[in-house]
Amino acid sequence: MKKGIFIAFEGIDGSGKSTQIQLLNEKMKEKGIRCYQTCEPSGGPLGSLTRQILTGRIKTDNRVIAAMFAADRLDHLLNDVDGIAAKVENGISVITDRYYFSSYAYHSVDVPMDWVIKTNEESAKVLRPDLNIFIDIDADTAMERITKNRFHTELFEKKSRLEKVRENYLKAFDLLGGEENILIVDGTKTPEEIGNEIWKHVEPILER
Ligand code: ADP
Ligand code: TYD
């Protein structure tokens, strides 16, 4: 059986990932492709625990935080109920809102990036995205979008942090560009323009 494809969307908060995921999902469904949409932190029990870090409900060491996101990621891949590795194996294409590059970018604000990469090594072995799509916007634009549409800002949604996170994404792409398929798109273009550019890169992967 032909495997599904695995696409990971990346970007700082408010970069337009949800918007583009919806557009890509619609296009894939139009083409009759079986498609599963998901996100990280996952909807599973480890994901809900991890979300309590984002709200400030759980406070712990930054290395523990990074390890919790990594554990949730492995569960997201491998659990028996809705693990995405089995879905891809069984011909279902999976689109995820965030994957391990989010960990490399967000956690290496506080802990060394090579440690975060090592902590996620098993996920990279189990399932590497056919394409990592980074929607690039600057922290000012992100802050404008976030504060316009949300009534509260979570722990990570602070401008100076987002600036560092964006820099870390670019650093991680430099470091891992040899082994990862990465598409960087200009997130300040219109949603339609961004969607078309993404489709130009996803369609050939589907035809492989
Ligand atoms: P994310 O999932 O990355 O947080 P969203 O897709 O929710 O981002 O987008 C954040 C906000 O920015 C939303 O209000 C959305 O309508 C808006 N938005 C998304 N894409 C664009 C774009 N290309 N140009 C302008 N605004 C956008
Ligand atoms: P969320 O509210 O789900 O959405 P959005 O992607 O639209 O901002 O936020 C998830 C937050 O979790 C986001 O600030 C990035 C952070 N995060 C990490 O710090 N590490 C990770 O490994 C992942 C997947 C997310």
PDB file of N, CA and C in Angstrom, residues 32-105:
ATOM      1  N   GLY A  32      -9.233  14.053  -3.337  1.00  0.00           N
ATOM      2  CA  GLY A  32      -9.607  12.710  -2.898  1.00  0.00           C
ATOM      3  C   GLY A  32      -8.562  12.024  -2.027  1.00  0.00           C
ATOM      4  N   ILE A  33      -7.689  12.835  -1.411  1.00  0.00           N
ATOM      5  CA  ILE A  33      -6.632  12.251  -0.580  1.00  0.00           C
ATOM      6  C   ILE A  33      -7.140  12.106   0.851  1.00  0.00           C
ATOM      7  N   ARG A  34      -6.945  10.916   1.414  1.00  0.00           N
ATOM      8  CA  ARG A  34      -7.335  10.711   2.820  1.00  0.00           C
ATOM      9  C   ARG A  34      -6.366  11.480   3.698  1.00  0.00           C
ATOM     10  N   CYS A  35      -6.912  12.343   4.550  1.00  0.00           N
ATOM     11  CA  CYS A  35      -6.068  13.299   5.242  1.00  0.00           C
ATOM     12  C   CYS A  35      -6.493  13.458   6.700  1.00  0.00           C
ATOM     13  N   TYR A  36      -5.513  13.488   7.589  1.00  0.00           N
ATOM     14  CA  TYR A  36      -5.780  13.624   9.028  1.00  0.00           C
ATOM     15  C   TYR A  36      -5.042  14.863   9.523  1.00  0.00           C
ATOM     16  N   GLN A  37      -5.796  15.737  10.193  1.00  0.00           N
ATOM     17  CA  GLN A  37      -5.223  16.992  10.681  1.00  0.00           C
ATOM     18  C   GLN A  37      -5.003  16.910  12.185  1.00  0.00           C
ATOM     19  N   THR A  38      -3.822  17.316  12.623  1.00  0.00           N
ATOM     20  CA  THR A  38      -3.527  17.194  14.054  1.00  0.00           C
ATOM     21  C   THR A  38      -2.614  18.337  14.508  1.00  0.00           C
ATOM     22  N   CYS A  39      -2.271  18.352  15.793  1.00  0.00           N
ATOM     23  CA  CYS A  39      -1.423  19.438  16.289  1.00  0.00           C
ATOM     24  C   CYS A  39      -0.600  18.973  17.485  1.00  0.00           C
ATOM     25  N   GLU A  40       0.391  19.778  17.831  1.00  0.00           N
ATOM     26  CA  GLU A  40       1.177  19.566  19.052  1.00  0.00           C
ATOM     27  C   GLU A  40       1.222  20.868  19.840  1.00  0.00           C
ATOM     28  N   PRO A  41       1.103  20.816  21.175  1.00  0.00           N
ATOM     29  CA  PRO A  41       0.874  19.624  21.964  1.00  0.00           C
ATOM     30  C   PRO A  41      -0.333  18.848  21.449  1.00  0.00           C
ATOM     31  N   SER A  42      -0.278  17.520  21.601  1.00  0.00           N
ATOM     32  CA  SER A  42      -1.303  16.656  21.021  1.00  0.00           C
ATOM     33  C   SER A  42      -2.605  16.733  21.822  1.00  0.00           C
ATOM     34  N   GLY A  43      -3.642  16.071  21.299  1.00  0.00           N
ATOM     35  CA  GLY A  43      -4.921  16.010  22.015  1.00  0.00           C
ATOM     36  C   GLY A  43      -4.947  14.889  23.040  1.00  0.00           C
ATOM     37  N   GLY A  44      -3.847  14.174  23.193  1.00  0.00           N
ATOM     38  CA  GLY A  44      -3.798  13.041  24.126  1.00  0.00           C
ATOM     39  C   GLY A  44      -3.492  13.473  25.548  1.00  0.00           C
ATOM     40  N   PRO A  45      -3.427  12.489  26.466  1.00  0.00           N
ATOM     41  CA  PRO A  45      -3.218  12.812  27.886  1.00  0.00           C
ATOM     42  C   PRO A  45      -1.901  13.550  28.155  1.00  0.00           C
ATOM     43  N   LEU A  46      -0.828  13.196  27.452  1.00  0.00           N
ATOM     44  CA  LEU A  46       0.438  13.901  27.676  1.00  0.00           C
ATOM     45  C   LEU A  46       0.363  15.313  27.104  1.00  0.00           C
ATOM     46  N   GLY A  47      -0.428  15.465  26.046  1.00  0.00           N
ATOM     47  CA  GLY A  47      -0.625  16.797  25.451  1.00  0.00           C
ATOM     48  C   GLY A  47      -1.355  17.718  26.411  1.00  0.00           C
ATOM     49  N   SER A  48      -2.366  17.184  27.093  1.00  0.00           N
ATOM     50  CA  SER A  48      -3.100  18.076  28.006  1.00  0.00           C
ATOM     51  C   SER A  48      -2.237  18.451  29.204  1.00  0.00           C
ATOM     52  N   LEU A  49      -1.397  17.521  29.617  1.00  0.00           N
ATOM     53  CA  LEU A  49      -0.452  17.836  30.696  1.00  0.00           C
ATOM     54  C   LEU A  49       0.490  18.961  30.230  1.00  0.00           C
ATOM     55  N   THR A  50       0.969  18.819  29.001  1.00  0.00           N
ATOM     56  CA  THR A  50       1.918  19.796  28.453  1.00  0.00           C
ATOM     57  C   THR A  50       1.274  21.174  28.306  1.00  0.00           C
ATOM     58  N   ARG A  51      -0.011  21.183  27.943  1.00  0.00           N
ATOM     59  CA  ARG A  51      -0.701  22.480  27.814  1.00  0.00           C
ATOM     60  C   ARG A  51      -0.779  23.228  29.143  1.00  0.00           C
ATOM     61  N   GLN A  52      -0.723  22.470  30.231  1.00  0.00           N
ATOM     62  CA  GLN A  52      -0.762  23.129  31.543  1.00  0.00           C
ATOM     63  C   GLN A  52       0.529  23.892  31.837  1.00  0.00           C
ATOM     64  N   ILE A  53       1.568  23.599  31.076  1.00  0.00           N
ATOM     65  CA  ILE A  53       2.797  24.397  31.189  1.00  0.00           C
ATOM     66  C   ILE A  53       2.565  25.746  30.529  1.00  0.00           C
ATOM     67  N   LEU A  54       1.849  25.709  29.388  1.00  0.00           N
ATOM     68  CA  LEU A  54       1.629  26.949  28.631  1.00  0.00           C
ATOM     69  C   LEU A  54       0.755  27.931  29.407  1.00  0.00           C
ATOM     70  N   THR A  55      -0.167  27.396  30.201  1.00  0.00           N
ATOM     71  CA  THR A  55      -1.039  28.293  30.964  1.00  0.00           C
ATOM     72  C   THR A  55      -0.376  28.736  32.269  1.00  0.00           C
ATOM     73  N   GLY A  56       0.757  28.127  32.613  1.00  0.00           N
ATOM     74  CA  GLY A  56       1.427  28.480  33.867  1.00  0.00           C
ATOM     75  C   GLY A  56       0.966  27.622  35.035  1.00  0.00           C
ATOM     76  N   ARG A  57       0.009  26.705  34.768  1.00  0.00           N
ATOM     77  CA  ARG A  57      -0.530  25.839  35.834  1.00  0.00           C
ATOM     78  C   ARG A  57       0.563  24.903  36.374  1.00  0.00           C
ATOM     79  N   ILE A  58       1.419  24.410  35.459  1.00  0.00           N
ATOM     80  CA  ILE A  58       2.561  23.599  35.898  1.00  0.00           C
ATOM     81  C   ILE A  58       3.835  24.423  35.737  1.00  0.00           C
ATOM     82  N   LYS A  59       4.602  24.521  36.794  1.00  0.00           N
ATOM     83  CA  LYS A  59       5.883  25.224  36.725  1.00  0.00           C
ATOM     84  C   LYS A  59       7.000  24.246  37.044  1.00  0.00           C
ATOM     85  N   THR A  60       7.964  24.143  36.155  1.00  0.00           N
ATOM     86  CA  THR A  60       9.072  23.216  36.404  1.00  0.00           C
ATOM     87  C   THR A  60      10.293  23.670  35.625  1.00  0.00           C
ATOM     88  N   ASP A  61      11.389  22.956  35.787  1.00  0.00           N
ATOM     89  CA  ASP A  61      12.646  23.301  35.125  1.00  0.00           C
ATOM     90  C   ASP A  61      12.488  23.246  33.594  1.00  0.00           C
ATOM     91  N   ASN A  62      13.199  24.134  32.897  1.00  0.00           N
ATOM     92  CA  ASN A  62      13.083  24.218  31.432  1.00  0.00           C
ATOM     93  C   ASN A  62      13.469  22.918  30.727  1.00  0.00           C
ATOM     94  N   ARG A  63      14.393  22.153  31.330  1.00  0.00           N
ATOM     95  CA  ARG A  63      14.754  20.871  30.707  1.00  0.00           C
ATOM     96  C   ARG A  63      13.604  19.874  30.841  1.00  0.00           C
ATOM     97  N   VAL A  64      12.899  19.953  31.966  1.00  0.00           N
ATOM     98  CA  VAL A  64      11.740  19.065  32.159  1.00  0.00           C
ATOM     99  C   VAL A  64      10.651  19.431  31.151  1.00  0.00           C
ATOM    100  N   ILE A  65      10.464  20.739  30.961  1.00  0.00           N
ATOM    101  CA  ILE A  65       9.452  21.202  29.997  1.00  0.00           C
ATOM    102  C   ILE A  65       9.768  20.648  28.601  1.00  0.00           C
ATOM    103  N   ALA A  66      11.020  20.808  28.178  1.00  0.00           N
ATOM    104  CA  ALA A  66      11.409  20.328  26.843  1.00  0.00           C
ATOM    105  C   ALA A  66      11.208  18.817  26.735  1.00  0.00           C
ATOM    106  N   ALA A  67      11.520  18.106  27.803  1.00  0.00           N
ATOM    107  CA  ALA A  67      11.369  16.647  27.785  1.00  0.00           C
ATOM    108  C   ALA A  67       9.890  16.248  27.737  1.00  0.00           C
ATOM    109  N   MET A  68       9.023  17.034  28.376  1.00  0.00           N
ATOM    110  CA  MET A  68       7.587  16.729  28.333  1.00  0.00           C
ATOM    111  C   MET A  68       7.031  16.892  26.917  1.00  0.00           C
ATOM    112  N   PHE A  69       7.441  17.960  26.233  1.00  0.00           N
ATOM    113  CA  PHE A  69       7.004  18.137  24.842  1.00  0.00           C
ATOM    114  C   PHE A  69       7.509  16.976  23.979  1.00  0.00           C
ATOM    115  N   ALA A  70       8.749  16.528  24.252  1.00  0.00           N
ATOM    116  CA  ALA A  70       9.314  15.421  23.470  1.00  0.00           C
ATOM    117  C   ALA A  70       8.558  14.119  23.751  1.00  0.00           C
ATOM    118  N   ALA A  71       8.172  13.910  25.013  1.00  0.00           N
ATOM    119  CA  ALA A  71       7.413  12.699  25.373  1.00  0.00           C
ATOM    120  C   ALA A  71       6.033  12.736  24.723  1.00  0.00           C
ATOM    121  N   ASP A  72       5.395  13.907  24.748  1.00  0.00           N
ATOM    122  CA  ASP A  72       4.079  14.033  24.099  1.00  0.00           C
ATOM    123  C   ASP A  72       4.207  13.721  22.608  1.00  0.00           C
ATOM    124  N   ARG A  73       5.304  14.177  22.010  1.00  0.00           N
ATOM    125  CA  ARG A  73       5.517  13.962  20.563  1.00  0.00           C
ATOM    126  C   ARG A  73       5.623  12.460  20.249  1.00  0.00           C
ATOM    127  N   LEU A  74       6.365  11.728  21.072  1.00  0.00           N
ATOM    128  CA  LEU A  74       6.500  10.279  20.827  1.00  0.00           C
ATOM    129  C   LEU A  74       5.155   9.576  21.008  1.00  0.00           C
ATOM    130  N   ASP A  75       4.392  10.027  21.998  1.00  0.00           N
ATOM    131  CA  ASP A  75       3.062   9.447  22.208  1.00  0.00           C
ATOM    132  C   ASP A  75       2.140   9.770  21.029  1.00  0.00           C
ATOM    133  N   HIS A  76       2.245  11.004  20.536  1.00  0.00           N
ATOM    134  CA  HIS A  76       1.476  11.448  19.370  1.00  0.00           C
ATOM    135  C   HIS A  76       1.783  10.546  18.170  1.00  0.00           C
ATOM    136  N   LEU A  77       3.030  10.107  18.075  1.00  0.00           N
ATOM    137  CA  LEU A  77       3.457   9.248  16.966  1.00  0.00           C
ATOM    138  C   LEU A  77       3.016   7.801  17.168  1.00  0.00           C
ATOM    139  N   LEU A  78       3.178   7.309  18.402  1.00  0.00           N
ATOM    140  CA  LEU A  78       3.187   5.855  18.596  1.00  0.00           C
ATOM    141  C   LEU A  78       1.997   5.288  19.345  1.00  0.00           C
ATOM    142  N   ASN A  79       1.126   6.120  19.947  1.00  0.00           N
ATOM    143  CA  ASN A  79       0.082   5.522  20.791  1.00  0.00           C
ATOM    144  C   ASN A  79      -0.899   4.687  19.967  1.00  0.00           C
ATOM    145  N   ASP A  80      -1.514   3.691  20.624  1.00  0.00           N
ATOM    146  CA  ASP A  80      -2.362   2.715  19.933  1.00  0.00           C
ATOM    147  C   ASP A  80      -3.692   3.292  19.472  1.00  0.00           C
ATOM    148  N   VAL A  81      -4.136   4.391  20.070  1.00  0.00           N
ATOM    149  CA  VAL A  81      -5.472   4.907  19.756  1.00  0.00           C
ATOM    150  C   VAL A  81      -5.463   5.692  18.447  1.00  0.00           C
ATOM    151  N   ASP A  82      -4.608   6.697  18.353  1.00  0.00           N
ATOM    152  CA  ASP A  82      -4.601   7.503  17.122  1.00  0.00           C
ATOM    153  C   ASP A  82      -3.187   7.965  16.738  1.00  0.00           C
ATOM    154  N   GLY A  83      -2.218   7.114  17.008  1.00  0.00           N
ATOM    155  CA  GLY A  83      -0.823   7.427  16.675  1.00  0.00           C
ATOM    156  C   GLY A  83      -0.656   7.730  15.184  1.00  0.00           C
ATOM    157  N   ILE A  84       0.074   8.789  14.883  1.00  0.00           N
ATOM    158  CA  ILE A  84       0.135   9.211  13.476  1.00  0.00           C
ATOM    159  C   ILE A  84       1.116   8.379  12.637  1.00  0.00           C
ATOM    160  N   ALA A  85       2.075   7.714  13.277  1.00  0.00           N
ATOM    161  CA  ALA A  85       3.017   6.894  12.495  1.00  0.00           C
ATOM    162  C   ALA A  85       2.254   5.768  11.786  1.00  0.00           C
ATOM    163  N   ALA A  86       1.314   5.140  12.504  1.00  0.00           N
ATOM    164  CA  ALA A  86       0.527   4.050  11.909  1.00  0.00           C
ATOM    165  C   ALA A  86      -0.391   4.593  10.807  1.00  0.00           C
ATOM    166  N   LYS A  87      -0.919   5.787  11.008  1.00  0.00           N
ATOM    167  CA  LYS A  87      -1.803   6.368   9.980  1.00  0.00           C
ATOM    168  C   LYS A  87      -1.044   6.527   8.665  1.00  0.00           C
ATOM    169  N   VAL A  88       0.152   7.123   8.760  1.00  0.00           N
ATOM    170  CA  VAL A  88       0.955   7.343   7.544  1.00  0.00           C
ATOM    171  C   VAL A  88       1.267   5.998   6.886  1.00  0.00           C
ATOM    172  N   GLU A  89       1.627   5.032   7.707  1.00  0.00           N
ATOM    173  CA  GLU A  89       1.945   3.687   7.211  1.00  0.00           C
ATOM    174  C   GLU A  89       0.741   3.082   6.478  1.00  0.00           C
ATOM    175  N   ASN A  90      -0.479   3.407   6.981  1.00  0.00           N
ATOM    176  CA  ASN A  90      -1.700   2.838   6.398  1.00  0.00           C
ATOM    177  C   ASN A  90      -2.307   3.709   5.303  1.00  0.00           C
ATOM    178  N   GLY A  91      -1.529   4.616   4.752  1.00  0.00           N
ATOM    179  CA  GLY A  91      -1.976   5.356   3.567  1.00  0.00           C
ATOM    180  C   GLY A  91      -2.703   6.663   3.855  1.00  0.00           C
ATOM    181  N   ILE A  92      -2.762   7.065   5.122  1.00  0.00           N
ATOM    182  CA  ILE A  92      -3.431   8.341   5.440  1.00  0.00           C
ATOM    183  C   ILE A  92      -2.377   9.445   5.522  1.00  0.00           C
ATOM    184  N   SER A  93      -2.623  10.552   4.837  1.00  0.00           N
ATOM    185  CA  SER A  93      -1.687  11.679   4.921  1.00  0.00           C
ATOM    186  C   SER A  93      -1.989  12.494   6.165  1.00  0.00           C
ATOM    187  N   VAL A  94      -0.927  12.955   6.814  1.00  0.00           N
ATOM    188  CA  VAL A  94      -1.094  13.668   8.083  1.00  0.00           C
ATOM    189  C   VAL A  94      -0.506  15.069   7.975  1.00  0.00           C
ATOM    190  N   ILE A  95      -1.282  16.049   8.419  1.00  0.00           N
ATOM    191  CA  ILE A  95      -0.795  17.431   8.502  1.00  0.00           C
ATOM    192  C   ILE A  95      -0.778  17.810   9.971  1.00  0.00           C
ATOM    193  N   THR A  96       0.382  18.208  10.475  1.00  0.00           N
ATOM    194  CA  THR A  96       0.443  18.602  11.882  1.00  0.00           C
ATOM    195  C   THR A  96       0.785  20.086  12.051  1.00  0.00           C
ATOM    196  N   ASP A  97       0.077  20.715  12.975  1.00  0.00           N
ATOM    197  CA  ASP A  97       0.373  22.087  13.378  1.00  0.00           C
ATOM    198  C   ASP A  97       1.454  21.974  14.463  1.00  0.00           C
ATOM    199  N   ARG A  98       2.706  22.102  14.054  1.00  0.00           N
ATOM    200  CA  ARG A  98       3.911  21.989  14.882  1.00  0.00           C
ATOM    201  C   ARG A  98       4.389  20.546  15.002  1.00  0.00           C
ATOM    202  N   TYR A  99       5.739  20.432  15.006  1.00  0.00           N
ATOM    203  CA  TYR A  99       6.416  19.145  15.229  1.00  0.00           C
ATOM    204  C   TYR A  99       7.768  19.476  15.855  1.00  0.00           C
ATOM    205  N   TYR A 100       8.809  18.662  15.621  1.00  0.00           N
ATOM    206  CA  TYR A 100      10.008  18.870  16.443  1.00  0.00           C
ATOM    207  C   TYR A 100      10.750  20.179  16.220  1.00  0.00           C
ATOM    208  N   PHE A 101      10.589  20.812  15.052  1.00  0.00           N
ATOM    209  CA  PHE A 101      11.263  22.109  14.896  1.00  0.00           C
ATOM    210  C   PHE A 101      10.720  23.147  15.892  1.00  0.00           C
ATOM    211  N   SER A 102       9.440  22.977  16.302  1.00  0.00           N
ATOM    212  CA  SER A 102       8.910  23.878  17.342  1.00  0.00           C
ATOM    213  C   SER A 102       9.718  23.716  18.623  1.00  0.00           C
ATOM    214  N   SER A 103      10.045  22.482  18.945  1.00  0.00           N
ATOM    215  CA  SER A 103      10.850  22.248  20.156  1.00  0.00           C
ATOM    216  C   SER A 103      12.227  22.872  20.013  1.00  0.00           C
ATOM    217  N   TYR A 104      12.855  22.675  18.830  1.00  0.00           N
ATOM    218  CA  TYR A 104      14.198  23.227  18.640  1.00  0.00           C
ATOM    219  C   TYR A 104      14.162  24.754  18.811  1.00  0.00           C
ATOM    220  N   ALA A 105      13.111  25.380  18.272  1.00  0.00           N
ATOM    221  CA  ALA A 105      13.056  26.843  18.271  1.00  0.00           C
ATOM    222  C   ALA A 105      12.635  27.409  19.635  1.00  0.00           C
TER     223      ALA A 105
END
